[in-house]
Amino acid sequence: MVAFPLVTVAFAIETVDLTKDYSVGFWRKRPRRALDRLSLQVERGEVFGFLGPNGAGKTTTLKLLLQLVFPTAGRAQLLGCPLGDPAAKRRLGYLPEQPYFYDYLSAEELMDYFGGLFGLGLSERRRRTNALLDEVGIGAERRLQLRKFSKGMLQRVGIAQALLNEPELVILDEPMSGLDPLGRRDVRGLILRLRDRGCTVFFSSHVLSDAETLCSKVAILAKGCLVASGRLSDMLALQVRGWELVVADTPDALVAALGTRATRVVRIGEGRFSLELPLGAPPERMVAELAAAGAKLVSLTPLHETLEDFFVQRVGEGT
Amino acid sequence: MTSLGWIAVNGFRESVRDKVLYNLVAFAILLMGASLVLGQLTAGQDLKIIKDLGLSAMSIFGLFIAVFIGIGLVFKEVERRSIYNLLSKPIRRHEVVVGKYAGLVLTLTVNIVIMTVALYAVLAYVAWGENEFARQARETPALDPALLKAIALLLVQLMVVTAIALFFSTFSTPILSAALTFGVYVAGYFSADLRNIDQVVDSRLTQTLARGLYYTLPNLAPFDVASQAVHGLPITAGYMAVTIAYAIVYIAILLVAGSAVFSRREFK
């Protein structure tokens, strides 16, 4: 077997040809590939979005990284340590998808228990528990048994416990799941604060707007295969899909004549129109024609592809 | 406290919060009721019967706790997916198995200690009400310390049963684990019969199978010294030491095997 060279220091997460097959079938077991040769590098200090539709292999990847399942082939490292190394786990925070915690404990007791597993002393456990439960907005309910918590509250507790050890790397599996709009805003703020503290955040999601707001880099997975990976700005900046032209003092007849060349015409007010031009139609010519007819140019903006457009296109190609 | 200690204490807390200790109330009511009824029905034998009943009840209550909690120890963590979070903490998988085991042993120990106190309290109460004739006719003292030896071996036996239940729970469902554990428990009482099966059966295959089972299954009968304790027969320190040493070895093998299975298990 070929030994995979791994550069250990620079990356918070590094995977090389990471592959996972599950056995399916009752009598005749046959392998079903859940993850296919995933090679990924997540640099320290960045917020990395791990995207893909349901069943793409996101959770399988996270489970592989946490050694909840074992790879069929390939290798990976977390914070420069081999998978499963307690030294790496000591510097790692993890929020599973739809977390369940011991419902006979209160939020405070759960944090105390996990703090104990991290080897924290009593005063430190108390200090961090109070600070984190306040930060995620559970401070008032800290002594309530978790069986009385709503899904959103459990998600908040899950985030708090993932930060208990002041981790260098936080792995969040669908962190926005179950949260209301306020909760999502709070978590977005929290992720950005973690980034500002130098923490690496690796989160899986299928909510693209969250990734677009938070991530510096993303990877897109479809049917177990990596279909795109890189800096969000690089991925989307090059993909100009057209132009938006806003004009004022424009006669309706002129707009009707030019409208056939636009993909979309929206009347925004008296004499004001927004025209969307396709990439193949150079806007300069239309601007000149409009100006000659007495219309005033208000703005000309390139229309970039959104992450959603990019996602739909790449996932479509990958399936 | 070590990670193992934290897991054990959390397991104990789960048992307490799940109201497992409620069985103690049932035990106390059973003993008090028995002492009142037997005091009126029997002449001179009531203390002996209460001791017998007390030890049997401890054994049954303990067995139910050991099996029904033991089989769910690992299964519940996996089924409810709390294992994901637990294993993301800086612990090794064998610490989960051993920690969970230690937590249930702690629960059993607390149960047995409280039941022992209750048994001695009832014995003291009945002895206080005895007449002089009954007092002189007794073979053993009312508060016989030998009972503690029987109770200690009972606890050790329950520790073996817990290890069996936990071992099965590392790879099996609760129903199957319960069936297997009860099966091993019953077979463990007939271990001597398996050893002597060549005197009854001629089949070489059966003899080999029985010999294999004899060496594999735990021999639980030596832990049951209740009748010796009740009737004042000697239970030597040497016997206690050998029996406990056997249990320690058996438990260690089961925990190592359970940890090995659990370490290879995938949580899909």
Coordinates of C-alpha atoms in Angstrom, one line a residue:
Chain A
M1 CA 0.0 0.0 0.0
V2 CA 1.2 3.5 -0.9
A3 CA 2.0 5.7 2.1
F4 CA 0.3 9.0 1.8
P5 CA 2.5 11.9 2.7
L6 CA 0.7 14.3 5.1
V7 CA 1.8 17.8 5.8
T8 CA 0.9 17.9 9.5
V9 CA 1.5 21.4 10.9
A10 CA -0.3 23.8 8.6
F11 CA -3.8 22.3 8.5
A12 CA -6.5 21.9 11.1
I13 CA -8.0 19.1 9.1
E14 CA -6.4 17.2 6.3
T15 CA -7.8 14.2 4.5
V16 CA -6.1 12.2 1.7
D17 CA -8.2 9.9 -0.4
L18 CA -10.5 9.3 2.5
T19 CA -13.0 6.6 1.5
K20 CA -15.8 4.9 3.3
D21 CA -17.9 1.9 2.2
Y22 CA -20.9 0.6 4.2
S23 CA -22.1 -2.9 3.9
V24 CA -25.7 -3.1 2.8
G25 CA -28.0 -6.1 2.3
F26 CA -29.1 -8.8 4.7
W27 CA -27.9 -12.1 3.3
R28 CA -25.6 -11.0 0.6
K29 CA -23.6 -8.0 1.9
R30 CA -22.4 -5.6 -0.7
P31 CA -20.5 -2.4 -0.3
R32 CA -22.1 1.0 -0.8
R33 CA -19.7 3.8 -1.1
A34 CA -20.7 6.7 1.2
L35 CA -17.5 8.7 0.7
D36 CA -15.2 8.5 -2.3
R37 CA -11.5 9.5 -2.1
L38 CA -12.1 12.8 -0.3
S39 CA -8.9 14.9 -0.2
L40 CA -9.4 18.1 1.7
Q41 CA -7.3 20.7 3.5
V42 CA -8.7 23.1 6.1
E43 CA -6.3 25.7 7.2
R44 CA -6.1 26.9 10.7
G45 CA -8.2 29.9 11.7
E46 CA -10.6 29.7 8.8
V47 CA -14.4 29.1 8.7
F48 CA -14.9 26.3 6.3
G49 CA -18.3 25.3 5.0
F50 CA -18.8 21.6 4.2
L51 CA -21.8 21.6 1.9
G52 CA -23.9 19.1 0.0
P53 CA -27.4 17.8 -0.3
N54 CA -28.9 15.2 2.1
G55 CA -27.0 11.9 1.7
A56 CA -24.0 13.5 0.1
G57 CA -21.6 12.1 2.7
K58 CA -21.1 15.1 5.0
T59 CA -22.0 13.4 8.2
T60 CA -20.0 10.3 7.2
T61 CA -17.0 12.5 6.8
L62 CA -17.5 14.1 10.2
K63 CA -17.9 10.7 11.8
L64 CA -14.8 9.5 10.1
L65 CA -12.9 12.5 11.5
L66 CA -14.2 11.6 15.0
Q67 CA -13.5 7.9 14.6
L68 CA -17.2 7.1 15.1
V69 CA -16.8 5.0 11.9
F70 CA -13.5 3.8 10.5
P71 CA -12.2 4.5 6.9
T72 CA -12.2 1.9 4.3
A73 CA -9.2 3.6 2.7
G74 CA -7.3 6.8 2.9
R75 CA -6.0 8.8 5.8
A76 CA -6.8 11.9 7.8
Q77 CA -5.4 14.1 10.5
L78 CA -6.9 16.5 12.9
L79 CA -4.6 19.3 14.3
G80 CA -1.6 17.4 13.1
C81 CA -2.6 14.2 15.1
P82 CA -3.8 10.9 13.7
L83 CA -7.6 10.3 14.1
G84 CA -8.7 9.1 17.5
D85 CA -5.7 10.6 19.3
P86 CA -6.9 12.0 22.6
A87 CA -4.3 14.8 22.3
A88 CA -6.3 16.1 19.3
K89 CA -9.7 15.5 21.0
R90 CA -8.5 17.6 23.9
R91 CA -8.2 20.6 21.5
L92 CA -11.4 19.8 19.5
G93 CA -15.1 20.8 20.0
Y94 CA -17.9 18.8 18.3
L95 CA -21.6 19.3 17.8
P96 CA -23.4 16.3 16.3
E97 CA -26.4 16.7 14.1
Q98 CA -29.6 16.8 16.2
P99 CA -27.7 16.3 19.4
Y100 CA -29.1 14.2 22.3
F101 CA -27.7 14.7 25.7
Y102 CA -28.4 12.8 28.9
D103 CA -31.9 14.1 29.6
Y104 CA -31.7 13.3 33.4
L105 CA -29.0 16.0 33.7
S106 CA -29.4 19.7 33.8
A107 CA -27.5 21.9 31.4
E108 CA -25.1 22.8 34.2
E109 CA -24.5 19.2 35.2
L110 CA -23.9 18.2 31.6
M111 CA -21.3 20.9 31.2
D112 CA -19.7 19.9 34.5
Y113 CA -19.6 16.2 33.4
F114 CA -18.0 17.0 30.0
G115 CA -15.7 19.5 31.7
G116 CA -14.5 16.7 34.0
L117 CA -13.8 14.5 31.0
F118 CA -11.6 17.3 29.7
G119 CA -9.8 17.3 33.1
L120 CA -10.8 20.8 34.1
G121 CA -10.8 21.7 37.7
L122 CA -13.9 22.7 39.7
S123 CA -13.5 26.5 39.6
E124 CA -12.6 26.4 35.9
R125 CA -15.6 24.2 35.0
R126 CA -17.9 26.6 36.9
R127 CA -16.4 29.6 35.2
R128 CA -16.6 28.2 31.7
T129 CA -20.1 26.7 32.2
N130 CA -21.5 30.0 33.4
A131 CA -19.9 32.0 30.6
L132 CA -20.8 29.6 27.8
L133 CA -24.4 29.0 28.9
D134 CA -24.9 32.8 29.1
E135 CA -23.3 33.2 25.7
V136 CA -25.7 30.7 24.1
G137 CA -28.7 32.2 25.9
I138 CA -29.4 29.3 28.3
G139 CA -28.2 31.0 31.5
A140 CA -31.6 31.2 33.1
E141 CA -32.5 27.6 32.4
R142 CA -29.1 26.1 33.5
R143 CA -30.6 24.1 36.4
L144 CA -33.5 22.7 34.3
Q145 CA -33.4 19.0 33.3
L146 CA -32.5 18.6 29.6
R147 CA -35.7 16.5 29.1
K148 CA -37.6 19.8 29.4
F149 CA -35.6 21.6 26.7
S150 CA -36.9 22.3 23.2
K151 CA -34.9 21.2 20.2
G152 CA -33.5 24.7 19.7
M153 CA -32.4 24.9 23.4
L154 CA -30.7 21.6 23.1
Q155 CA -28.9 22.8 20.0
R156 CA -27.7 25.8 22.0
V157 CA -26.5 23.5 24.9
G158 CA -24.8 21.4 22.2
I159 CA -22.9 24.5 21.0
A160 CA -21.9 25.5 24.5
Q161 CA -20.5 22.0 25.3
A162 CA -18.6 22.0 22.1
L163 CA -16.7 25.1 23.2
L164 CA -16.1 24.0 26.8
N165 CA -12.4 23.2 26.3
E166 CA -11.7 26.4 24.4
P167 CA -11.0 24.4 21.3
E168 CA -8.6 25.2 18.5
L169 CA -10.9 23.4 16.1
V170 CA -14.7 23.2 16.2
I171 CA -16.6 20.7 14.1
L172 CA -20.3 21.5 13.8
D173 CA -22.7 19.2 12.1
E174 CA -25.7 21.3 10.9
P175 CA -25.3 23.9 13.6
M176 CA -28.4 25.9 12.4
S177 CA -30.7 22.9 12.5
G178 CA -33.7 23.4 14.8
L179 CA -32.9 27.0 15.5
D180 CA -35.3 29.9 15.0
P181 CA -34.2 33.0 13.1
L182 CA -32.9 34.6 16.3
G183 CA -31.0 31.5 17.2
R184 CA -29.5 31.3 13.7
R185 CA -28.3 34.9 14.0
D186 CA -26.8 34.2 17.5
V187 CA -25.0 31.2 16.1
R188 CA -23.7 33.1 13.1
G189 CA -22.4 35.7 15.5
L190 CA -20.8 33.0 17.7
I191 CA -19.0 31.4 14.7
L192 CA -17.6 34.8 13.7
R193 CA -16.4 35.5 17.2
L194 CA -14.7 32.1 17.3
R195 CA -13.0 32.9 14.0
D196 CA -11.8 36.2 15.5
R197 CA -10.3 34.3 18.4
G198 CA -8.3 32.3 15.9
C199 CA -10.4 29.1 16.2
T200 CA -10.9 27.0 13.1
V201 CA -14.6 26.3 12.4
F202 CA -15.6 23.4 10.2
F203 CA -19.3 23.1 9.7
S204 CA -21.6 21.1 7.5
S205 CA -24.7 22.6 6.2
H206 CA -27.2 22.5 3.4
V207 CA -28.3 26.1 4.2
L208 CA -26.2 27.9 1.6
S209 CA -27.0 31.4 2.8
D210 CA -25.3 30.6 6.1
A211 CA -22.2 29.4 4.3
E212 CA -22.2 32.4 2.1
T213 CA -22.3 34.7 5.1
L214 CA -19.8 32.9 7.2
C215 CA -17.3 30.9 5.2
S216 CA -14.0 31.9 3.7
K217 CA -13.8 28.5 2.0
V218 CA -16.2 25.8 1.1
A219 CA -16.2 22.3 -0.2
I220 CA -19.2 20.8 -2.0
L221 CA -20.0 17.2 -1.8
A222 CA -22.4 15.2 -3.9
K223 CA -23.0 11.4 -3.8
G224 CA -19.8 11.0 -1.7
C225 CA -17.6 12.8 -4.2
L226 CA -16.0 16.2 -3.8
V227 CA -17.4 18.3 -6.7
A228 CA -15.9 21.7 -5.8
S229 CA -13.6 23.1 -3.2
G230 CA -11.9 26.4 -2.6
R231 CA -12.2 30.0 -1.6
L232 CA -15.7 31.3 -1.9
S233 CA -14.7 34.5 -3.4
D234 CA -12.7 32.7 -6.2
M235 CA -15.6 30.3 -6.9
L236 CA -18.2 33.0 -7.3
A237 CA -16.2 36.1 -8.5
L238 CA -15.3 34.5 -11.8
Q239 CA -18.8 33.4 -12.4
V240 CA -20.4 36.7 -13.6
R241 CA -23.7 35.6 -15.1
G242 CA -24.8 39.0 -16.5
W243 CA -25.4 42.7 -15.8
E244 CA -28.0 44.7 -14.0
L245 CA -28.7 48.1 -15.6
V246 CA -30.7 50.7 -13.7
V247 CA -31.9 53.7 -15.7
A248 CA -34.1 56.7 -15.1
D249 CA -36.1 59.2 -17.2
T250 CA -36.7 56.4 -19.8
P251 CA -39.7 56.4 -22.0
D252 CA -41.8 53.2 -21.9
A253 CA -41.6 52.8 -25.6
L254 CA -37.8 52.7 -25.5
V255 CA -37.8 50.1 -22.7
A256 CA -40.3 48.0 -24.7
A257 CA -37.9 48.1 -27.7
L258 CA -34.8 47.3 -25.7
G259 CA -36.6 44.8 -23.5
T260 CA -36.3 42.0 -26.0
R261 CA -32.5 42.0 -25.4
A262 CA -32.9 41.8 -21.6
T263 CA -33.6 38.7 -19.7
R264 CA -35.7 40.6 -17.2
V265 CA -37.2 44.1 -17.0
V266 CA -38.6 45.5 -13.8
R267 CA -40.2 48.8 -13.5
I268 CA -39.1 50.4 -10.2
G269 CA -40.8 53.7 -10.4
E270 CA -41.9 56.5 -12.9
G271 CA -39.4 56.3 -15.7
R272 CA -37.1 54.0 -13.7
F273 CA -36.3 50.5 -14.8
S274 CA -34.0 47.7 -13.9
L275 CA -32.9 45.6 -16.9
E276 CA -31.0 42.4 -16.5
L277 CA -28.7 41.6 -19.5
P278 CA -27.3 38.2 -20.3
L279 CA -23.5 37.7 -20.2
G280 CA -23.4 37.6 -24.0
A281 CA -24.9 41.0 -24.4
P282 CA -22.3 43.7 -23.9
P283 CA -23.8 46.4 -21.7
E284 CA -21.8 49.3 -23.3
R285 CA -24.0 49.2 -26.5
M286 CA -27.2 49.4 -24.6
V287 CA -25.9 52.2 -22.3
A288 CA -25.0 54.2 -25.4
E289 CA -28.5 53.6 -27.0
L290 CA -30.2 54.6 -23.8
A291 CA -28.1 57.7 -23.4
A292 CA -28.8 58.7 -27.0
A293 CA -32.6 58.4 -26.3
G294 CA -32.2 60.7 -23.3
A295 CA -32.3 58.2 -20.5
K296 CA -30.0 58.6 -17.5
L297 CA -27.8 55.8 -16.3
V298 CA -28.2 55.2 -12.6
S299 CA -26.0 52.1 -12.1
L300 CA -24.4 49.2 -14.0
T301 CA -23.6 46.2 -11.8
P302 CA -22.2 42.8 -12.7
L303 CA -24.5 40.0 -11.6
H304 CA -22.5 37.3 -9.8
E305 CA -23.5 33.8 -9.4
T306 CA -24.8 33.1 -5.9
L307 CA -23.6 30.1 -4.0
E308 CA -27.0 28.6 -4.5
D309 CA -26.6 28.8 -8.3
F310 CA -23.1 27.4 -8.1
F311 CA -24.2 24.6 -5.8
V312 CA -27.2 23.6 -8.0
Q313 CA -25.0 23.6 -11.1
R314 CA -22.1 21.6 -9.5
V315 CA -24.2 19.2 -7.6
G316 CA -26.2 18.6 -10.8
E317 CA -23.0 17.9 -12.7
G318 CA -21.9 15.5 -10.0
T319 CA -25.0 13.4 -10.0
Chain B
M1 CA -11.1 12.4 39.2
T2 CA -10.2 10.4 36.0
S3 CA -12.4 10.1 32.9
L4 CA -13.3 6.6 34.0
G5 CA -14.5 8.0 37.4
W6 CA -16.6 10.7 35.7
I7 CA -18.3 8.1 33.5
A8 CA -18.9 5.9 36.5
V9 CA -20.4 8.7 38.6
N10 CA -22.6 9.8 35.7
G11 CA -23.8 6.2 35.3
F12 CA -24.7 6.1 39.0
R13 CA -26.5 9.4 38.7
E14 CA -28.5 8.0 35.8
S15 CA -29.6 5.0 37.9
V16 CA -30.6 7.2 40.8
R17 CA -32.5 9.7 38.6
D18 CA -34.2 6.8 36.7
K19 CA -35.6 5.8 40.1
V20 CA -33.8 2.5 40.3
L21 CA -33.4 2.9 44.0
Y22 CA -37.2 2.7 44.4
N23 CA -36.7 -1.1 44.5
L24 CA -35.3 -0.5 48.0
V25 CA -38.8 0.6 49.1
A26 CA -40.3 -2.7 47.8
F27 CA -37.5 -4.6 49.6
A28 CA -38.2 -2.8 52.9
I29 CA -41.9 -3.4 52.6
L30 CA -41.4 -7.1 51.8
L31 CA -39.1 -7.6 54.8
M32 CA -41.3 -5.7 57.2
G33 CA -44.4 -7.5 56.0
A34 CA -42.6 -10.9 56.3
S35 CA -41.3 -10.2 59.8
L36 CA -44.8 -9.3 61.0
V37 CA -46.5 -12.3 59.4
L38 CA -43.8 -14.9 60.2
G39 CA -43.6 -13.7 63.8
Q40 CA -47.1 -14.9 64.2
L41 CA -47.0 -18.0 62.1
T42 CA -43.8 -19.7 63.0
A43 CA -42.4 -20.8 66.3
G44 CA -38.7 -20.2 66.8
Q45 CA -37.8 -20.3 63.1
D46 CA -38.9 -16.7 62.2
L47 CA -35.3 -15.2 62.3
K48 CA -34.0 -18.0 60.1
I49 CA -36.8 -17.5 57.6
I50 CA -36.3 -13.7 57.6
K51 CA -32.6 -14.2 57.0
D52 CA -33.3 -16.6 54.1
L53 CA -36.0 -14.4 52.7
G54 CA -33.8 -11.3 53.0
L55 CA -30.9 -12.8 51.2
S56 CA -33.1 -14.3 48.5
A57 CA -34.8 -10.9 48.0
M58 CA -31.4 -9.2 47.8
S59 CA -30.3 -11.7 45.2
I60 CA -33.4 -11.3 43.1
F61 CA -33.5 -7.5 43.3
G62 CA -29.8 -7.3 42.6
L63 CA -30.1 -9.7 39.6
F64 CA -32.8 -7.6 38.1
I65 CA -30.8 -4.4 38.5
A66 CA -27.6 -6.0 37.2
V67 CA -29.4 -7.5 34.1
F68 CA -31.9 -4.8 33.2
I69 CA -29.6 -1.9 33.7
G70 CA -26.5 -3.7 32.5
I71 CA -28.0 -4.6 29.1
G72 CA -28.9 -1.0 28.4
L73 CA -25.6 0.6 29.5
V74 CA -24.0 0.7 26.1
F75 CA -27.2 0.2 24.0
K76 CA -28.8 3.4 25.3
E77 CA -25.8 5.5 24.6
V78 CA -25.8 4.2 21.0
E79 CA -29.5 4.3 20.5
R80 CA -29.9 7.9 21.7
R81 CA -26.7 8.9 19.9
S82 CA -25.2 10.4 23.1
I83 CA -22.2 8.2 22.3
Y84 CA -21.3 10.6 19.5
N85 CA -20.6 13.4 21.9
L86 CA -19.0 11.2 24.5
L87 CA -16.5 9.7 22.1
S88 CA -15.6 13.2 20.8
K89 CA -14.2 13.9 24.3
P90 CA -10.5 12.9 25.1
I91 CA -11.3 9.4 26.3
R92 CA -10.5 5.9 25.0
R93 CA -13.4 3.6 24.1
H94 CA -12.4 1.0 26.8
E95 CA -12.8 3.8 29.4
V96 CA -16.5 4.0 28.4
V97 CA -17.0 0.3 28.9
V98 CA -15.1 0.1 32.2
G99 CA -16.6 3.4 33.4
K100 CA -20.1 2.3 32.7
Y101 CA -19.4 -1.0 34.5
A102 CA -18.0 0.8 37.5
G103 CA -21.1 3.0 37.6
L104 CA -23.5 0.1 37.8
V105 CA -21.3 -1.7 40.4
L106 CA -21.6 1.5 42.4
T107 CA -25.4 1.5 42.1
L108 CA -25.5 -2.2 43.1
T109 CA -23.2 -1.6 46.0
V110 CA -25.3 1.2 47.4
N111 CA -28.4 -1.0 46.9
I112 CA -26.9 -3.9 48.7
V113 CA -25.6 -1.8 51.6
I114 CA -29.0 -0.2 52.1
M115 CA -30.8 -3.6 51.9
T116 CA -28.3 -5.0 54.4
V117 CA -29.0 -2.3 56.8
A118 CA -32.7 -2.9 56.4
L119 CA -32.3 -6.6 56.9
Y120 CA -30.3 -6.2 60.1
A121 CA -32.8 -3.6 61.3
V122 CA -35.7 -6.1 60.8
L123 CA -33.7 -8.9 62.5
A124 CA -32.9 -6.6 65.4
Y125 CA -36.6 -5.7 65.8
V126 CA -37.7 -9.4 65.7
A127 CA -35.0 -10.4 68.1
W128 CA -36.0 -7.7 70.5
G129 CA -39.5 -9.1 70.6
E130 CA -38.4 -12.7 71.2
N131 CA -39.1 -14.6 74.4
E132 CA -36.3 -16.2 76.4
F133 CA -37.1 -19.7 75.2
A134 CA -36.8 -18.8 71.5
R135 CA -33.6 -16.9 72.2
Q136 CA -31.9 -19.9 73.8
A137 CA -33.1 -22.3 71.0
R138 CA -31.4 -20.3 68.3
E139 CA -28.4 -21.9 66.5
T140 CA -27.0 -18.5 65.4
P141 CA -27.1 -15.0 66.8
A142 CA -29.9 -12.8 65.5
L143 CA -27.4 -10.2 64.1
D144 CA -25.0 -12.9 62.8
P145 CA -21.9 -11.3 61.1
A146 CA -21.7 -14.4 58.9
L147 CA -24.6 -12.9 56.9
L148 CA -22.2 -10.2 55.8
K149 CA -20.0 -12.9 54.2
A150 CA -23.0 -14.2 52.2
I151 CA -23.9 -10.7 51.2
A152 CA -20.4 -9.9 50.1
L153 CA -20.3 -13.0 47.9
L154 CA -23.7 -12.1 46.5
L155 CA -22.4 -8.7 45.6
V156 CA -19.4 -10.2 43.9
Q157 CA -21.7 -12.6 42.0
L158 CA -23.8 -9.7 40.8
M159 CA -20.6 -8.0 39.6
V160 CA -20.0 -11.0 37.5
V161 CA -23.6 -10.9 36.1
T162 CA -23.2 -7.2 35.4
A163 CA -20.0 -7.9 33.4
I164 CA -21.9 -10.5 31.4
A165 CA -24.8 -8.2 30.7
L166 CA -22.4 -5.4 29.7
F167 CA -20.4 -7.7 27.5
F168 CA -23.5 -8.7 25.6
S169 CA -24.7 -5.1 25.4
T170 CA -21.6 -4.0 23.5
F171 CA -22.8 -5.8 20.4
S172 CA -26.4 -6.9 20.9
T173 CA -29.9 -5.5 21.4
P174 CA -31.3 -5.3 25.0
I175 CA -33.8 -8.2 24.5
L176 CA -31.2 -10.5 23.2
S177 CA -28.7 -9.4 25.8
A178 CA -31.2 -10.0 28.6
A179 CA -32.1 -13.5 27.2
L180 CA -28.4 -14.4 26.9
T181 CA -27.5 -13.0 30.3
F182 CA -30.4 -14.9 32.0
G183 CA -29.3 -18.0 30.1
V184 CA -25.7 -17.7 31.3
Y185 CA -26.9 -17.0 34.8
V186 CA -29.0 -20.2 34.9
A187 CA -26.4 -22.2 33.2
G188 CA -23.8 -20.8 35.7
Y189 CA -25.7 -22.5 38.6
F190 CA -25.5 -25.9 36.8
S191 CA -21.8 -25.6 36.0
A192 CA -21.0 -28.7 38.2
D193 CA -23.5 -30.8 36.1
L194 CA -21.7 -29.8 32.9
R195 CA -18.4 -31.0 34.4
N196 CA -19.8 -34.3 35.3
I197 CA -21.9 -34.9 32.2
D198 CA -19.6 -37.7 31.1
Q199 CA -21.1 -39.8 33.9
V200 CA -24.5 -39.4 32.4
V201 CA -24.0 -39.1 28.6
D202 CA -21.9 -41.4 26.4
S203 CA -21.8 -39.1 23.3
R204 CA -18.3 -37.8 22.8
L205 CA -19.5 -34.7 21.1
T206 CA -21.9 -33.8 23.9
Q207 CA -19.1 -34.4 26.4
T208 CA -16.7 -32.2 24.5
L209 CA -19.4 -29.5 24.2
A210 CA -20.3 -29.7 27.9
R211 CA -16.6 -29.5 28.8
G212 CA -16.2 -26.4 26.6
L213 CA -19.2 -24.8 28.2
Y214 CA -17.9 -25.7 31.6
Y215 CA -14.7 -23.8 31.0
T216 CA -16.4 -20.9 29.2
L217 CA -19.5 -20.2 31.4
P218 CA -19.1 -18.6 34.8
N219 CA -19.5 -21.0 37.8
L220 CA -22.0 -19.0 39.9
A221 CA -23.0 -21.6 42.4
P222 CA -20.0 -21.0 44.7
F223 CA -21.1 -17.4 45.3
D224 CA -24.3 -18.6 46.8
V225 CA -23.5 -19.3 50.5
A226 CA -26.8 -18.1 51.9
S227 CA -27.9 -21.4 53.4
Q228 CA -24.5 -21.9 55.1
A229 CA -24.8 -18.4 56.6
V230 CA -28.4 -18.9 57.7
H231 CA -27.7 -22.3 59.3
G232 CA -24.4 -21.2 60.9
L233 CA -22.1 -23.4 58.8
P234 CA -18.6 -22.1 58.4
I235 CA -17.6 -19.9 55.4
T236 CA -13.8 -19.8 55.6
A237 CA -11.7 -16.8 54.6
G238 CA -9.8 -19.0 52.2
Y239 CA -13.0 -20.0 50.4
M240 CA -14.0 -16.3 50.2
A241 CA -10.6 -15.3 48.8
V242 CA -10.6 -18.0 46.1
T243 CA -14.1 -17.3 45.0
I244 CA -13.5 -13.5 44.9
A245 CA -10.2 -14.1 42.9
Y246 CA -12.1 -16.3 40.4
A247 CA -14.7 -13.5 40.0
I248 CA -12.0 -10.9 39.5
V249 CA -10.4 -12.9 36.7
Y250 CA -13.7 -13.6 35.1
I251 CA -14.8 -10.0 35.2
A252 CA -11.5 -8.8 33.8
I253 CA -11.8 -11.2 30.9
L254 CA -15.3 -10.0 30.1
L255 CA -14.3 -6.3 30.4
V256 CA -11.3 -6.8 28.1
A257 CA -13.5 -8.7 25.6
G258 CA -16.3 -6.1 25.8
S259 CA -13.8 -3.3 25.4
A260 CA -12.3 -5.1 22.3
V261 CA -15.7 -5.4 20.7
F262 CA -16.7 -1.9 21.5
S263 CA -13.4 -0.5 20.2
R264 CA -14.1 -2.0 16.8
R265 CA -17.7 -1.0 16.7
E266 CA -18.9 1.6 14.1
F267 CA -21.7 4.1 15.0
K268 CA -23.4 4.7 11.7

